[in-house]
PDB file of C-alpha atoms and ligand atoms in Angstrom:
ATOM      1  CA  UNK A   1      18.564 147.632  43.093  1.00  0.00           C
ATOM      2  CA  UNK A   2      19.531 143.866  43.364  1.00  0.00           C
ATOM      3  CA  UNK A   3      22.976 144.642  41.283  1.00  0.00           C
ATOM      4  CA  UNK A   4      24.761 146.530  44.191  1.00  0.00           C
ATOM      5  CA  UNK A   5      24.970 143.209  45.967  1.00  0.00           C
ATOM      6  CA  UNK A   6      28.025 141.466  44.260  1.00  0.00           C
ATOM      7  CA  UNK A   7      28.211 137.798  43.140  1.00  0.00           C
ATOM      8  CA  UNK A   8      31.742 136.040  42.258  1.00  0.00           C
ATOM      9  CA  UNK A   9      31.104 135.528  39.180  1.00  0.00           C
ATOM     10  CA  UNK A  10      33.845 137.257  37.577  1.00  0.00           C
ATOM     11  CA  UNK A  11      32.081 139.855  34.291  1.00  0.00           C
ATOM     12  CA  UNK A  12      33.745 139.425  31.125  1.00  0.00           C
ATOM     13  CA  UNK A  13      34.682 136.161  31.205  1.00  0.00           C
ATOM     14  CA  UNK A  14      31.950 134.999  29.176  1.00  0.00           C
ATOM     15  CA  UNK A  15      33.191 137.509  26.415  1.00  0.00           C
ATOM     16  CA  UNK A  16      36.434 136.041  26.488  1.00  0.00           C
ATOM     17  CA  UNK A  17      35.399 132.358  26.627  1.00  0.00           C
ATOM     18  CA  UNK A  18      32.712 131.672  25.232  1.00  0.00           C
ATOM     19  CA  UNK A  19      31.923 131.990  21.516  1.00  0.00           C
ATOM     20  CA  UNK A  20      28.004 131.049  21.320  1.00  0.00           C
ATOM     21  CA  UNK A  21      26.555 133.116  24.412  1.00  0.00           C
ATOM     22  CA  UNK A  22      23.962 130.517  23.981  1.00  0.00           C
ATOM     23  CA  UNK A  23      22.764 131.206  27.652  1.00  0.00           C
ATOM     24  CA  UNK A  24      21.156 134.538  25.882  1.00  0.00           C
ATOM     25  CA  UNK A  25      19.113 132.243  23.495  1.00  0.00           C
ATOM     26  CA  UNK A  26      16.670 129.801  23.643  1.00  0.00           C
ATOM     27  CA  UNK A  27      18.808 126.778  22.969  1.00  0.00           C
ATOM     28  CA  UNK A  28      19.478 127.617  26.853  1.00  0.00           C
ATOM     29  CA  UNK A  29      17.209 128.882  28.998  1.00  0.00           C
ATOM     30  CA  UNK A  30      15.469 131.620  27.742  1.00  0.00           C
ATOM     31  CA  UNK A  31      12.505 132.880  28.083  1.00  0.00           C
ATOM     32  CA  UNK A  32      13.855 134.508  31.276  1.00  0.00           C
ATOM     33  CA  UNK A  33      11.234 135.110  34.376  1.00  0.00           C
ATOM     34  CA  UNK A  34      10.766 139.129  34.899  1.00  0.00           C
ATOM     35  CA  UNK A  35       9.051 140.267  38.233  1.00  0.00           C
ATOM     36  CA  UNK A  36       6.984 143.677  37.863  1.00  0.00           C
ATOM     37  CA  UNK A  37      10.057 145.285  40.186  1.00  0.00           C
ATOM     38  CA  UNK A  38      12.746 144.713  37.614  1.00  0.00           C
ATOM     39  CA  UNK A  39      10.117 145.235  34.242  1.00  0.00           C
ATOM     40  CA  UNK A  40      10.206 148.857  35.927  1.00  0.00           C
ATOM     41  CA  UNK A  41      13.979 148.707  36.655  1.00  0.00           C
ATOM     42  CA  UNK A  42      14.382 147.628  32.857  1.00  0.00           C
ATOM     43  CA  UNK A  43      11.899 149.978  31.566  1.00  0.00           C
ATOM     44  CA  UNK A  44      14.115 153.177  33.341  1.00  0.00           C
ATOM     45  CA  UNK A  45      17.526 151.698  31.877  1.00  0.00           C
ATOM     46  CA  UNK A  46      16.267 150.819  28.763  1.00  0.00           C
ATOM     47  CA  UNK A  47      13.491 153.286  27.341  1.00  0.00           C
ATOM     48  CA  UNK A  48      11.731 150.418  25.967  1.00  0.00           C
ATOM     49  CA  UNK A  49       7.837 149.331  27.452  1.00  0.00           C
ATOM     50  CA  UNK A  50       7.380 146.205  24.917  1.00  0.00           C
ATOM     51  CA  UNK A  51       9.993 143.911  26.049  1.00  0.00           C
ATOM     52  CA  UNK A  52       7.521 141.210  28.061  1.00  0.00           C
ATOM     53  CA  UNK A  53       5.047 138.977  27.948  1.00  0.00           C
ATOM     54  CA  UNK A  54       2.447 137.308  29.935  1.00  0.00           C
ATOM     55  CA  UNK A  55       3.254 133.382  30.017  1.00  0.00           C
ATOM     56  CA  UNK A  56       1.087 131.468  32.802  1.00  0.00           C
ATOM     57  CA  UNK A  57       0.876 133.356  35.577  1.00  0.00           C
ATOM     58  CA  UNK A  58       4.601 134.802  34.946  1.00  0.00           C
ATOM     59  CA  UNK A  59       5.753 137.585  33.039  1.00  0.00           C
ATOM     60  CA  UNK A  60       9.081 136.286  30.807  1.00  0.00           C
ATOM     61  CA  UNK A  61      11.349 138.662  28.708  1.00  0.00           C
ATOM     62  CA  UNK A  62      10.574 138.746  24.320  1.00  0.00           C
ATOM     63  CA  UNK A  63      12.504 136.698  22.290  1.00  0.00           C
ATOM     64  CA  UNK A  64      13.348 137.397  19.044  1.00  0.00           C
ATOM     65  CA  UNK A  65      13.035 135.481  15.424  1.00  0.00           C
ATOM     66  CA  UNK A  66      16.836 134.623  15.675  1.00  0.00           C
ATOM     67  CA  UNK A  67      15.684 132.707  19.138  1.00  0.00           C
ATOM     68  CA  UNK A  68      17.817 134.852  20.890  1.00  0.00           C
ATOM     69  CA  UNK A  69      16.640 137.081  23.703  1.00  0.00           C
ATOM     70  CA  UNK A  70      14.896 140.828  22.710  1.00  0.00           C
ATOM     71  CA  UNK A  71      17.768 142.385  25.088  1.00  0.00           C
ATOM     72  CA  UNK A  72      21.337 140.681  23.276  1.00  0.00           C
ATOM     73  CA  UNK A  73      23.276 142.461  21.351  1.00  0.00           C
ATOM     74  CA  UNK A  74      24.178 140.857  18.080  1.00  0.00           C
ATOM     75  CA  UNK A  75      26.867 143.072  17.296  1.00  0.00           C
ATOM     76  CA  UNK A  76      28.532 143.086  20.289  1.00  0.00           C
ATOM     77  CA  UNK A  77      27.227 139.364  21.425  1.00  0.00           C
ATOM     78  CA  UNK A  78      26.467 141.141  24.974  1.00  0.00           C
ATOM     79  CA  UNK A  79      23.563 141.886  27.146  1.00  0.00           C
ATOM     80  CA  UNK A  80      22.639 145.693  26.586  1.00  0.00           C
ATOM     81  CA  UNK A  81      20.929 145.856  29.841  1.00  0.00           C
ATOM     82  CA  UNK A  82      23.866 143.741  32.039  1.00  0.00           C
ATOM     83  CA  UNK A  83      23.683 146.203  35.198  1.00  0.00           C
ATOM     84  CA  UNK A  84      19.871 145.402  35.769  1.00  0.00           C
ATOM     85  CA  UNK A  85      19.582 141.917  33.927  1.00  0.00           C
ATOM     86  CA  UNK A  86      16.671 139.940  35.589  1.00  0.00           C
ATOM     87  CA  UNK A  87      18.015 137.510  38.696  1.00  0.00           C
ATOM     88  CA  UNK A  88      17.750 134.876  36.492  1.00  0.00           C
ATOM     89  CA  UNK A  89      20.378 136.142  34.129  1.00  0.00           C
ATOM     90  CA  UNK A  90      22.196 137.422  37.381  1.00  0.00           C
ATOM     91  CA  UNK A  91      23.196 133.713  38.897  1.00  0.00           C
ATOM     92  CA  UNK A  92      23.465 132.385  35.294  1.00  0.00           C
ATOM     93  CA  UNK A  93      25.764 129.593  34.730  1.00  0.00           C
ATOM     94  CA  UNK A  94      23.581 128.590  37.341  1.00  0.00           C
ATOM     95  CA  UNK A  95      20.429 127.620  37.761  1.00  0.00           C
ATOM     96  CA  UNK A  96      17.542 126.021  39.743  1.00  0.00           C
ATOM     97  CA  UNK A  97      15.525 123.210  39.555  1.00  0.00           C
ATOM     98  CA  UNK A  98      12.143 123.553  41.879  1.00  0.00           C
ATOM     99  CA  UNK A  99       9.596 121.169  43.077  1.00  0.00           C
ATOM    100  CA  UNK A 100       7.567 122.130  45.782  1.00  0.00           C
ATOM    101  CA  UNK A 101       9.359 123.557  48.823  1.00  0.00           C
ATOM    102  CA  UNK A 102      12.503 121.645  47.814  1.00  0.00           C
ATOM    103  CA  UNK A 103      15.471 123.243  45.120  1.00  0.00           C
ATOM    104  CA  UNK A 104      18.508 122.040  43.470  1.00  0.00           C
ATOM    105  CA  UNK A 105      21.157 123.544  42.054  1.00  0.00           C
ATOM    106  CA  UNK A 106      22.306 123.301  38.796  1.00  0.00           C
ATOM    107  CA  UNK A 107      24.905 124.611  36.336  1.00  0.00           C
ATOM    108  CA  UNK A 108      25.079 124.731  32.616  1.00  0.00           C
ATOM    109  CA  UNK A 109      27.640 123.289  31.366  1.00  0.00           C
ATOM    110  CA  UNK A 110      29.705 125.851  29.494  1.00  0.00           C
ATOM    111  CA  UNK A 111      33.329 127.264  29.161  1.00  0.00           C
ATOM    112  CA  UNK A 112      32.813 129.040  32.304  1.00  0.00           C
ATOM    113  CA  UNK A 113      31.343 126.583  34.849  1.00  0.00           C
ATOM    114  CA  UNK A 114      34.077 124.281  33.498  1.00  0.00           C
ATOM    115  CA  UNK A 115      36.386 126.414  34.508  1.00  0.00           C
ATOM    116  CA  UNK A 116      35.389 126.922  37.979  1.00  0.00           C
ATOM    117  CA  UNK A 117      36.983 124.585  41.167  1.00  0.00           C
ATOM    118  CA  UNK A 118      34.170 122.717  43.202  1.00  0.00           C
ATOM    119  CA  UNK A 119      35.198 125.258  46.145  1.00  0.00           C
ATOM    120  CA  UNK A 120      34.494 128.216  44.403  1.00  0.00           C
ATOM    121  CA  UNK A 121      31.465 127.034  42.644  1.00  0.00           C
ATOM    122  CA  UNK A 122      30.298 126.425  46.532  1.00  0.00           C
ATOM    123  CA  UNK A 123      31.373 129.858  47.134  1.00  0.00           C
ATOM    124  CA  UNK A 124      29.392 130.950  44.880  1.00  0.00           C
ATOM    125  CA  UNK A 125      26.181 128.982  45.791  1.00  0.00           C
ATOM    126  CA  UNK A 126      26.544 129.814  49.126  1.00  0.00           C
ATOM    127  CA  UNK A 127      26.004 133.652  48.336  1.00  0.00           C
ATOM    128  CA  UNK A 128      23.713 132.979  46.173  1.00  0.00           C
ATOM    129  CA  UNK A 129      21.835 131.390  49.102  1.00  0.00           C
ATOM    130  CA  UNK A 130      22.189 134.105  51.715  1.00  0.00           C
ATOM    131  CA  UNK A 131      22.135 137.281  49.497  1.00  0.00           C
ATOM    132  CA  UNK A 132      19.199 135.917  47.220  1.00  0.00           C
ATOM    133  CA  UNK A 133      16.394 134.351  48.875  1.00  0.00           C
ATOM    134  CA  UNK A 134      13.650 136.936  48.443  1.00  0.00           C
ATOM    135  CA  UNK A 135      14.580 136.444  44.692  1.00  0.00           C
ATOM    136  CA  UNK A 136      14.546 133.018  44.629  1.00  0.00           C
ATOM    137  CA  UNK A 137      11.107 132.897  45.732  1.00  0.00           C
ATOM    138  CA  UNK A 138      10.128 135.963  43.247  1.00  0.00           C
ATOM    139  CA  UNK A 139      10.821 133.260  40.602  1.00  0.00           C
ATOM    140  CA  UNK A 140      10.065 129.727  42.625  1.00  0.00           C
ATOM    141  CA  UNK A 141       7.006 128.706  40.392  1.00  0.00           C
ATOM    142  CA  UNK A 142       8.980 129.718  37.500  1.00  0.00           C
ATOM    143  CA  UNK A 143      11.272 127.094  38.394  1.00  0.00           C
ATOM    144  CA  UNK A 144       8.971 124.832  39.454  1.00  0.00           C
ATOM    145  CA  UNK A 145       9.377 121.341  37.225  1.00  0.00           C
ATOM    146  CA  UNK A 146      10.711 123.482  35.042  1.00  0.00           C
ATOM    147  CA  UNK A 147      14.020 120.565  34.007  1.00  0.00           C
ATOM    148  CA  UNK A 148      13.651 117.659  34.265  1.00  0.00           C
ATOM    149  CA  UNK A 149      16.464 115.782  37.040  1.00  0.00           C
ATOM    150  CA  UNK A 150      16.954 112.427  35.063  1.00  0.00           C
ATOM    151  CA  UNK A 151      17.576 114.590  31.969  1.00  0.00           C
ATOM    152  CA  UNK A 152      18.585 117.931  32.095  1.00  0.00           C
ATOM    153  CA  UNK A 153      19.458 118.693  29.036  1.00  0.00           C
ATOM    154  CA  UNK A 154      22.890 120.635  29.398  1.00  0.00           C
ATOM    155  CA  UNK A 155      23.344 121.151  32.918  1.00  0.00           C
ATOM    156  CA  UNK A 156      24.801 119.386  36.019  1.00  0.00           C
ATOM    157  CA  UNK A 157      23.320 118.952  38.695  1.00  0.00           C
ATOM    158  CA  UNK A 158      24.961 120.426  41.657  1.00  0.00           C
ATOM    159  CA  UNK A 159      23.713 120.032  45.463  1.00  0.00           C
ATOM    160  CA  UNK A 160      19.948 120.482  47.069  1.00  0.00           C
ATOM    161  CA  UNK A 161      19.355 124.424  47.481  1.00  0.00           C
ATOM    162  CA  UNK A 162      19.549 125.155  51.462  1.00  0.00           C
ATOM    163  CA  UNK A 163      17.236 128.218  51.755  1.00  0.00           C
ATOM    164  CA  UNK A 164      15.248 126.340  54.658  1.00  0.00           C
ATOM    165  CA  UNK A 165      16.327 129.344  56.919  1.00  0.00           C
ATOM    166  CA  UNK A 166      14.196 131.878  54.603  1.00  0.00           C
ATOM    167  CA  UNK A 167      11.648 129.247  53.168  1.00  0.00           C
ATOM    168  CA  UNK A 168       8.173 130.922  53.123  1.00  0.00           C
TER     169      UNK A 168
HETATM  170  S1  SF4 B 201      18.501 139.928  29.721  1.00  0.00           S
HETATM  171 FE1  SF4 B 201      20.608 140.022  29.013  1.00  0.00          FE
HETATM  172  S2  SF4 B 201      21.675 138.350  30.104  1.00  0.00           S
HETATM  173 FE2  SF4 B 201      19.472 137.950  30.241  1.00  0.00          FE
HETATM  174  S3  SF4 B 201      19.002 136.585  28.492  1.00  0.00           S
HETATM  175 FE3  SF4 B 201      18.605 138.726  27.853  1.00  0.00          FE
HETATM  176  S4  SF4 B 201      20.512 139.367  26.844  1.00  0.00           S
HETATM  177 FE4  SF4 B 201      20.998 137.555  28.092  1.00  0.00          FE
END
């Protein structure tokens, strides 16, 4: 399971931080890409089945009429299925912006990545690079044009993904 690999970001500082968890809603970036490996995953933790849906040629997680996604927990504004959240939610404050074989890193700009010194957020990125590829590529097209770099709405833009080691 992809969880048992462990990124620096530290858990529970969003709790403690951040009063919106708008990263859970669509006024961030949901819908979130699910690959058919973690909709099983999901499925087991959860004991739901009707949590996806087709969009394209991706599968993406349900949102709900409150625009937030079908998995947050209102009450406890949390994830309920944190230990297998998809590896989009996983690297979340950041993100990726794809366009053909090329990446770039972004981060959303939120109490958290404000927080965080320029060497730790390369740290970060870095493991993100070498524990994550196979991921990355699971949700490439996803990402593909998916923000726009003159405008992104939200996020910084960090540095040019280096995953030319495990590019396809
Ligand atoms: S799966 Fe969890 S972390 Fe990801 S958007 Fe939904 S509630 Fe948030």
């Amino acid at each position: 399971m992809m969880n048992e690999k462990k990124p620096l970001i530290t858990s529970g500082i969003c709790q403690a931080h951040c009063p919106t968890r708008w990263c859970c809603s669509v006024q961030c970036f949901v819908p979130v890409p699910v690959y058919p490996e973690q909709i099983q995953t999901i499925e087991q933790f959860s004991g739901k089945k009707d949590f996806y849906e087709k969009t394209g040629s991706d599968y993406t997680l349900k949102t709900r009429e409150n625009q937030y996604c079908i998995f947050f927990d209102d009450q406890k504004k949390e994830c309920s299925i944190y230990p297998v959240r998809p590896f989009d939610c996983l690297i979340y404050p950041f993100d990726f912006y794809a366009k053909g074989n090329e990446g770039w890193w972004l981060v959303w700009d939120c109490p958290y990545s404000q927080r965080l010194s320029p060497d730790h957020s390369e740290q970060i990125l870095t493991y993100f690079e070498t524990h994550y590829a196979q991921e990355f590529f699971r949700i490439w097209d996803y990402a593909n044009d998916s923000i726009d770099p003159d405008n992104p709405e939200g996020f910084r833009m960090l540095r040019k993904m280096n995953l030319t080691p495990y590019f396809r």
